[in-house]
XYZ file of C-alpha atoms in Angstrom:
143
model
C 49.363 -7.019 12.748
C 45.848 -7.663 12.099
C 43.841 -5.856 9.394
C 40.740 -6.290 11.553
C 41.806 -3.482 13.905
C 43.451 -0.008 13.450
C 47.079 -1.000 13.528
C 48.036 2.091 15.477
C 45.480 1.442 18.299
C 46.440 -2.259 18.256
C 50.123 -1.184 18.804
C 49.056 1.076 21.636
C 47.236 -1.938 23.285
C 50.197 -4.236 22.777
C 52.624 -1.884 24.224
C 50.305 -1.343 27.364
C 50.295 -5.172 27.693
C 54.102 -5.429 27.375
C 55.172 -2.542 29.514
C 52.073 -1.604 31.670
C 52.463 1.994 30.331
C 49.319 3.107 28.571
C 48.198 6.298 27.049
C 45.081 8.441 27.449
C 42.796 7.830 24.463
C 39.303 8.921 23.284
C 37.459 6.251 21.326
C 34.307 6.397 19.124
C 32.388 3.243 19.402
C 28.988 3.135 17.465
C 28.569 6.894 18.149
C 29.393 6.639 21.927
C 32.509 8.737 22.864
C 34.676 6.958 25.421
C 37.712 8.588 27.030
C 40.166 6.868 29.483
C 43.665 5.567 30.038
C 44.632 2.322 28.292
C 45.735 -0.386 30.793
C 46.892 -3.953 30.453
C 44.420 -6.707 30.739
C 45.895 -8.205 33.857
C 45.358 -4.736 35.709
C 41.736 -4.639 34.363
C 40.992 -8.078 35.788
C 42.738 -7.214 39.065
C 40.473 -4.125 39.424
C 37.438 -6.124 38.548
C 38.173 -8.678 41.289
C 38.723 -5.693 43.774
C 35.378 -4.459 42.919
C 33.878 -7.812 43.899
C 35.913 -7.957 47.091
C 34.413 -4.588 47.995
C 30.929 -5.462 47.070
C 28.341 -5.848 49.636
C 25.324 -8.165 49.475
C 22.258 -6.063 50.295
C 19.705 -8.764 51.197
C 18.895 -10.120 54.650
C 17.583 -13.496 53.399
C 20.334 -16.161 54.346
C 19.457 -18.241 51.189
C 19.997 -15.321 48.968
C 23.210 -14.196 50.624
C 24.617 -17.756 50.183
C 23.661 -17.842 46.419
C 25.032 -14.310 45.910
C 28.228 -15.183 47.817
C 28.793 -18.332 45.825
C 28.202 -16.554 42.593
C 30.587 -13.701 43.488
C 33.341 -16.247 44.507
C 33.030 -18.181 41.255
C 33.102 -14.959 39.159
C 36.239 -13.685 41.019
C 38.041 -16.985 40.321
C 37.079 -16.665 36.709
C 38.444 -13.126 36.657
C 41.647 -14.130 38.334
C 42.168 -16.919 35.790
C 41.600 -14.489 32.890
C 44.107 -12.062 34.458
C 46.755 -14.787 34.460
C 46.036 -15.752 30.815
C 48.927 -14.861 28.462
C 46.605 -14.778 25.319
C 45.453 -11.277 25.935
C 49.055 -10.100 26.303
C 50.235 -11.708 22.991
C 47.195 -11.340 20.862
C 44.895 -8.699 22.161
C 41.433 -8.516 20.894
C 40.126 -6.094 23.596
C 41.063 -2.770 24.803
C 40.872 -2.025 28.671
C 40.461 1.359 30.010
C 40.766 3.067 33.432
C 39.326 6.319 34.771
C 36.629 6.223 31.998
C 34.172 8.912 30.964
C 31.532 8.067 28.301
C 29.588 10.594 26.312
C 26.293 9.370 24.713
C 24.736 11.306 21.789
C 23.781 14.043 24.375
C 27.224 15.167 25.618
C 25.628 17.211 28.342
C 25.029 13.980 30.264
C 28.268 12.176 30.422
C 28.810 9.127 32.833
C 31.752 7.553 34.417
C 33.084 4.086 35.128
C 36.104 2.920 37.010
C 37.120 0.357 34.269
C 35.908 -0.456 30.795
C 36.547 -3.347 28.353
C 35.617 -3.261 24.657
C 36.460 -5.059 21.402
C 39.250 -3.481 19.360
C 37.230 -4.504 16.198
C 34.264 -2.330 17.440
C 36.329 0.959 17.661
C 35.383 3.139 14.743
C 37.889 5.802 15.398
C 40.147 7.181 18.090
C 42.430 9.992 19.094
C 45.390 10.291 21.466
C 44.739 11.957 24.687
C 41.304 13.476 25.636
C 39.990 17.011 25.576
C 39.691 19.247 28.459
C 35.982 18.496 28.587
C 36.698 15.054 30.220
C 37.504 16.539 33.531
C 35.086 19.342 33.307
C 31.755 17.387 33.325
C 32.249 14.199 35.364
C 33.532 13.895 38.878
C 36.460 11.534 39.538
C 35.130 7.887 39.605
C 38.184 6.297 41.103
C 38.097 4.915 44.596
């Protein structure tokens, strides 16, 4: 195991990569509290591709639509290739979360995200599970 990361958190991420069974965690990253469910990297990239599949282009200009569509297609291909990479599974450097709630320094104003990706080396502290406050302050952000 690497001394660059917390060994317990690194083990949780590796187990999620191997088994697709993650845990709920609460992370502290530079003062930001982030709560969510650990997921394998391939699932994160699949969800990111789905986001782009469901994305609509809001301009009526045909040139802008063409450029945006091409950009989205290239990014989706990139994400699909990253999802197939075995490097993340065998030597994770990132943690991927689903059903995320983030609490900035003012916990009265949390915000949610469907998925989140962060460097394992940036996590200052973590706890297993998340407090009951996760569900109390933010509506479900999943589709």
